[in-house]
mmCIF file of C-alpha atoms in Angstrom:
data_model
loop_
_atom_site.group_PDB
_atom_site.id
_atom_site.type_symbol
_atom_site.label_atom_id
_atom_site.label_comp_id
_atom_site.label_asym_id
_atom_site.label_seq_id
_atom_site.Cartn_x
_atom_site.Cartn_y
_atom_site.Cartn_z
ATOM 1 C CA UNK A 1 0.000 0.000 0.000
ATOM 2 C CA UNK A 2 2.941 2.264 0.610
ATOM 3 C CA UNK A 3 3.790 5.119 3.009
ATOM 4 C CA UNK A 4 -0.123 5.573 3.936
ATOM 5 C CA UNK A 5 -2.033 3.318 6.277
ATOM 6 C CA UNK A 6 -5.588 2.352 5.172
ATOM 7 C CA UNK A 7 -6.887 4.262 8.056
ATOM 8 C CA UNK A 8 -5.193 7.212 6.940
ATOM 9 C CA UNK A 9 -6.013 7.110 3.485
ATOM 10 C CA UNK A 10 -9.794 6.378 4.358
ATOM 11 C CA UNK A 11 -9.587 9.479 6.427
ATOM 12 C CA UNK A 12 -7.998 10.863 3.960
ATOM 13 C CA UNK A 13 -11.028 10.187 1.585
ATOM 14 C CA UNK A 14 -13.432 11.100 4.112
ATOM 15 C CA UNK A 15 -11.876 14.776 4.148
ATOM 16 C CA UNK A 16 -11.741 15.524 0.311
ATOM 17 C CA UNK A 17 -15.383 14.511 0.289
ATOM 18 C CA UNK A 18 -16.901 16.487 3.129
ATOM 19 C CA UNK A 19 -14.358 19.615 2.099
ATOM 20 C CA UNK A 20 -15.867 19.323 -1.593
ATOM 21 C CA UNK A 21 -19.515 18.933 0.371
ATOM 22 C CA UNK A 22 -18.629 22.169 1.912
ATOM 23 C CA UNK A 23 -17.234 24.435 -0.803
ATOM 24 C CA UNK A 24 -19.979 23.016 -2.779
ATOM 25 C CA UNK A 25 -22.691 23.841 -0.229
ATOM 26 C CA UNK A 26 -21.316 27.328 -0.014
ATOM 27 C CA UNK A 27 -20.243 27.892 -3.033
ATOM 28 C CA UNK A 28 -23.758 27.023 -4.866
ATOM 29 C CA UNK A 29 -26.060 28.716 -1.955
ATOM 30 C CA UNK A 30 -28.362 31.334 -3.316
ATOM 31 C CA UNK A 31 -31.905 32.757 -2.613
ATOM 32 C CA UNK A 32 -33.826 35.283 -4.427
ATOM 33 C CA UNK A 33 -36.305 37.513 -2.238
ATOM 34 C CA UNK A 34 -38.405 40.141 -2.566
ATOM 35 C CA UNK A 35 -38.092 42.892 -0.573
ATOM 36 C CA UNK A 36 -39.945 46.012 0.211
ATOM 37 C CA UNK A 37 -42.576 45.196 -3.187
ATOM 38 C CA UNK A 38 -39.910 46.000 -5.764
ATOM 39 C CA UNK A 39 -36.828 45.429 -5.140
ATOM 40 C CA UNK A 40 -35.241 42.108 -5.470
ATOM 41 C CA UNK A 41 -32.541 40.995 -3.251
ATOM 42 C CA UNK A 42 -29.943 38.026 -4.052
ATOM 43 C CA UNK A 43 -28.123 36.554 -1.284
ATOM 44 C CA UNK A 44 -25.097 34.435 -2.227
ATOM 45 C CA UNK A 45 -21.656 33.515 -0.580
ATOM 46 C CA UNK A 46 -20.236 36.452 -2.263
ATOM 47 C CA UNK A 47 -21.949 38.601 0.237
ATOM 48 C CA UNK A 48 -19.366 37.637 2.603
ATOM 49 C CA UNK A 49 -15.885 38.074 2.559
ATOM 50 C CA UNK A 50 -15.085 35.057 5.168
ATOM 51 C CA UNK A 51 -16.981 32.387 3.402
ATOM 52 C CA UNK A 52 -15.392 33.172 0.149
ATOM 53 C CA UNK A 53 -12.232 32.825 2.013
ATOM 54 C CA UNK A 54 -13.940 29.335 3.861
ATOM 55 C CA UNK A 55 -14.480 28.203 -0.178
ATOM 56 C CA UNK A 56 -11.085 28.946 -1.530
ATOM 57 C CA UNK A 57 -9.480 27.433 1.933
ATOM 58 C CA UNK A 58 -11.409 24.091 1.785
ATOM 59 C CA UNK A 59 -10.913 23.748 -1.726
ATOM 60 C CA UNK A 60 -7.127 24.325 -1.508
ATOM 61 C CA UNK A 61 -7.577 21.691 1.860
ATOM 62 C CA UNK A 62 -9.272 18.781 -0.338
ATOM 63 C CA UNK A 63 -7.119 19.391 -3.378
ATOM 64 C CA UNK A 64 -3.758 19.122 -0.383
ATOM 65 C CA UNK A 65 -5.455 16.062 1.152
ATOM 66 C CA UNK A 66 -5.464 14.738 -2.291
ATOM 67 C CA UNK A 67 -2.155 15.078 -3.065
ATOM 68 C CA UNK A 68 -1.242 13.631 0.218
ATOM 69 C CA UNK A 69 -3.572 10.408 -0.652
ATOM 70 C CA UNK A 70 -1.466 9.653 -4.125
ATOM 71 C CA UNK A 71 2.145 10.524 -1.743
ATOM 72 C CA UNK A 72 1.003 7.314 -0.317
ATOM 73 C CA UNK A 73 0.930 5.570 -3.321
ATOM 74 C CA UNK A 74 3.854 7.158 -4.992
ATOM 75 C CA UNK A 75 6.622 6.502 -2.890
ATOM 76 C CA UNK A 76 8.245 3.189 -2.579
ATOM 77 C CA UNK A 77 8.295 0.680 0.292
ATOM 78 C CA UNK A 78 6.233 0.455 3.454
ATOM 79 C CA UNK A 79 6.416 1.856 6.957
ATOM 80 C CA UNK A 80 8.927 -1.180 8.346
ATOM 81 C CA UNK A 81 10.819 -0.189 5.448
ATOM 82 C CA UNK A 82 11.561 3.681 6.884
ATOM 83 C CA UNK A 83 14.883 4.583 7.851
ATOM 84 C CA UNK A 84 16.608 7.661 8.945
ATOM 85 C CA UNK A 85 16.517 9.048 5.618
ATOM 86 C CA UNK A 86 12.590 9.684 6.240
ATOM 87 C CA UNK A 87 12.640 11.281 9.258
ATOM 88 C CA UNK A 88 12.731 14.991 7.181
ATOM 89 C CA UNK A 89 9.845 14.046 4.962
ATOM 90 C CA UNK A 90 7.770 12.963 8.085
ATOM 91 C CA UNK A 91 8.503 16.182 9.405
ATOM 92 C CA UNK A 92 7.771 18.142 6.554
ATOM 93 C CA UNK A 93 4.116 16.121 6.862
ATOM 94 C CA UNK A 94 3.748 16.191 10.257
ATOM 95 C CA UNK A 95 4.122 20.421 10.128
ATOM 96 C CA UNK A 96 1.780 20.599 6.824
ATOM 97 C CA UNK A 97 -0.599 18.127 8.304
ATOM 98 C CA UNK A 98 -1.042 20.405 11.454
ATOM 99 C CA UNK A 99 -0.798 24.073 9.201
ATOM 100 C CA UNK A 100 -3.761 22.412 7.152
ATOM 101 C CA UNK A 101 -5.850 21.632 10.311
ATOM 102 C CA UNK A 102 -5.410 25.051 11.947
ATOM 103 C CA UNK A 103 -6.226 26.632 8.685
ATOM 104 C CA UNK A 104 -9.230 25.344 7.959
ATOM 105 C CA UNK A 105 -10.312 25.681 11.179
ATOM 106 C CA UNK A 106 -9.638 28.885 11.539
ATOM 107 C CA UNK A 107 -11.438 29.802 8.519
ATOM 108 C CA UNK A 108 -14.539 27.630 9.568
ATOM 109 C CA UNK A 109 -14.657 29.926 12.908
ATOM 110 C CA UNK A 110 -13.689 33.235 11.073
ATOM 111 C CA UNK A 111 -16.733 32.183 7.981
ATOM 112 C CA UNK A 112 -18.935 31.269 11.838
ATOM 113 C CA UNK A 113 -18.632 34.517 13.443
ATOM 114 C CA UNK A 114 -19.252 36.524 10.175
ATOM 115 C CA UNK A 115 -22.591 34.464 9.724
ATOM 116 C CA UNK A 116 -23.653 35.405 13.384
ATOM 117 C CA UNK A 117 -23.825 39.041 12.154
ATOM 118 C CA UNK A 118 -25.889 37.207 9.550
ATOM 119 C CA UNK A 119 -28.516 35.863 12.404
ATOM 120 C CA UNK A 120 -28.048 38.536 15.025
ATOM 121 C CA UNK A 121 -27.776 41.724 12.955
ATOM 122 C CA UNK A 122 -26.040 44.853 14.936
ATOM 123 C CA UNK A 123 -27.807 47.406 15.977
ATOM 124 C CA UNK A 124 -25.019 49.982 16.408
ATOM 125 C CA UNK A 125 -23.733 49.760 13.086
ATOM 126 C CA UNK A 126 -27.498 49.989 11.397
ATOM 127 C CA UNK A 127 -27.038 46.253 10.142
ATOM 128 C CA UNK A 128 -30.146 44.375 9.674
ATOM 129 C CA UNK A 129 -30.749 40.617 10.277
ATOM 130 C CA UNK A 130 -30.327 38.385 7.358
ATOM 131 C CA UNK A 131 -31.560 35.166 8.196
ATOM 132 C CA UNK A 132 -34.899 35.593 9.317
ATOM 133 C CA UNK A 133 -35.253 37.215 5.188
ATOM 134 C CA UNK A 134 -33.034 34.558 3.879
ATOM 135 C CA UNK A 135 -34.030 31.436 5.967
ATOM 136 C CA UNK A 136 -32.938 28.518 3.213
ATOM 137 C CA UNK A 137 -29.415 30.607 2.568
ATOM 138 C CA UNK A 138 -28.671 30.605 6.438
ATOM 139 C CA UNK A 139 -29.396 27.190 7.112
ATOM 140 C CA UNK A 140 -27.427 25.883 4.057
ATOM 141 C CA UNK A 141 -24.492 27.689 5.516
ATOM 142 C CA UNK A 142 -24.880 26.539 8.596
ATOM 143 C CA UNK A 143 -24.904 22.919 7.202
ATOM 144 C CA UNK A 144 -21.865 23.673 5.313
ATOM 145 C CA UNK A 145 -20.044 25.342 8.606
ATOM 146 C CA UNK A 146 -21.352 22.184 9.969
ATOM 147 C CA UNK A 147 -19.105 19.801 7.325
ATOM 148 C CA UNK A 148 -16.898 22.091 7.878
ATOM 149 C CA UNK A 149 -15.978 21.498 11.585
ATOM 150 C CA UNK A 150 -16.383 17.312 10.795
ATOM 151 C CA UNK A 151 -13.625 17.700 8.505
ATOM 152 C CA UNK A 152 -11.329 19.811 10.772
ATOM 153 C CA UNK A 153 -12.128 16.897 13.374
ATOM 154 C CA UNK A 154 -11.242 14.039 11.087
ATOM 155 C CA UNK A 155 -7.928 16.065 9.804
ATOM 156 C CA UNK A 156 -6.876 16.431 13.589
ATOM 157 C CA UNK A 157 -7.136 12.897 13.746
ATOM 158 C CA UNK A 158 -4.841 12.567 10.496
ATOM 159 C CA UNK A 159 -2.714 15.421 12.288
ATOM 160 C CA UNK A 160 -2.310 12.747 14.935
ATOM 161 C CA UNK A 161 -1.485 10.052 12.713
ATOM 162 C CA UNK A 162 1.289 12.072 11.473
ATOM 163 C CA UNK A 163 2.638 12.742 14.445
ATOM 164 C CA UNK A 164 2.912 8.887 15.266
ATOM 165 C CA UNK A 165 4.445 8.255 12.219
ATOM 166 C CA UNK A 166 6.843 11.216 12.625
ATOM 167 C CA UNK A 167 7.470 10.547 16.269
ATOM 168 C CA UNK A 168 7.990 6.711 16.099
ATOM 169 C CA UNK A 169 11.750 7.752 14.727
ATOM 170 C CA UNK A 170 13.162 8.606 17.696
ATOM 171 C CA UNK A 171 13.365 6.093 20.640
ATOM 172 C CA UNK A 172 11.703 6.879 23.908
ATOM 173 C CA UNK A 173 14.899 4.613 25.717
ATOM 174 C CA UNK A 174 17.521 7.298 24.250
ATOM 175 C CA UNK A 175 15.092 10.489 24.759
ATOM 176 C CA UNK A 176 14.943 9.512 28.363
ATOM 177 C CA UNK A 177 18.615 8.118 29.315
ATOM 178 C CA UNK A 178 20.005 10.118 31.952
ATOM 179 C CA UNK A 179 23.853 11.683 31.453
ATOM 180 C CA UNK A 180 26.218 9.233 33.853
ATOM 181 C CA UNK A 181 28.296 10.376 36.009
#
């Protein structure tokens, strides 16, 4: 199979699918209303500046998990096969495996705290609700933001995987020997 466990690549799997769910719920939300007898209102993800960002940043996160899912297949030999030589390139995964996680989390709790403007409204700086207008758009969203969070969970778990795989390298018996006298 490779460098990548079948738990890992299922995960792996799992993530393109609900990041392509998401950017695809997102990215294809609209709704047309009505307002005020003549003027017709169009609410789409463009409104928003975070959840164009959440859009590019889970694309860019399904298209990294993909790459990640042929690494496995590309490179020769299996994990008892590792040696020293490794140890860089399970760094290099370990610290792109945990950039990716806090990325697209963060851009899943940025794309959260815009929307709340988006259910709440604010008074102070004359913004109106949204949602209770645009009741289909908001609870798409908040589907997506939804997927969004499941896939930040699953690629914590992969995070973790890395780190076991990146970790494993160095003996605990060494790490913990104490200088003799």
């Amino acid at each position: 199979m490779g460098l990548i466990g079948r738990k890992e690549a299922f995960l792996r799997v799992l993530v393109i699918l609900i990041m392509v769910l998401t950017a695809c719920l997102v990215g294809f939300d609209a709704q047309t209303k009505l307002l005020f007898y003549s003027i017709v209102r169009k609410a789409t993800f463009r409104d928003m500046n975070a959840l164009i960002v959440l859009v590019w940043i889970d694309s860019a996160a399904a298209v990294y998990n993909l790459l990640q899912l042929f690494r496995g297949y590309v490179l020769p030999g299996s994990k008892e096969d590792l040696t020293s030589n490794y140890k860089y390139l399970a760094w290099s995964l370990f610290l792109l495996d945990q950039a990716a996680v806090y990325i697209v989390f963060a851009a899943n709790s940025a794309a959260v705290q815009a929307s709340m403007f988006a259910v709440t409204g604010e008074s102070s700086l004359q913004w109106m609700k949204l949602c209770n207008r645009f009741t289909r758009f908001c609870m798409q969203i908040a589907g997506a933001l939804l997927c969004g969070y499941f896939a930040s969970i699953f690629m914590a778990v992969i995070s973790a995987m890395s780190a076991y795989n990146l970790f494993r390298f160095y003996s605990s018996k060494q790490f913990l020997l104490l200088k003799g006298k």
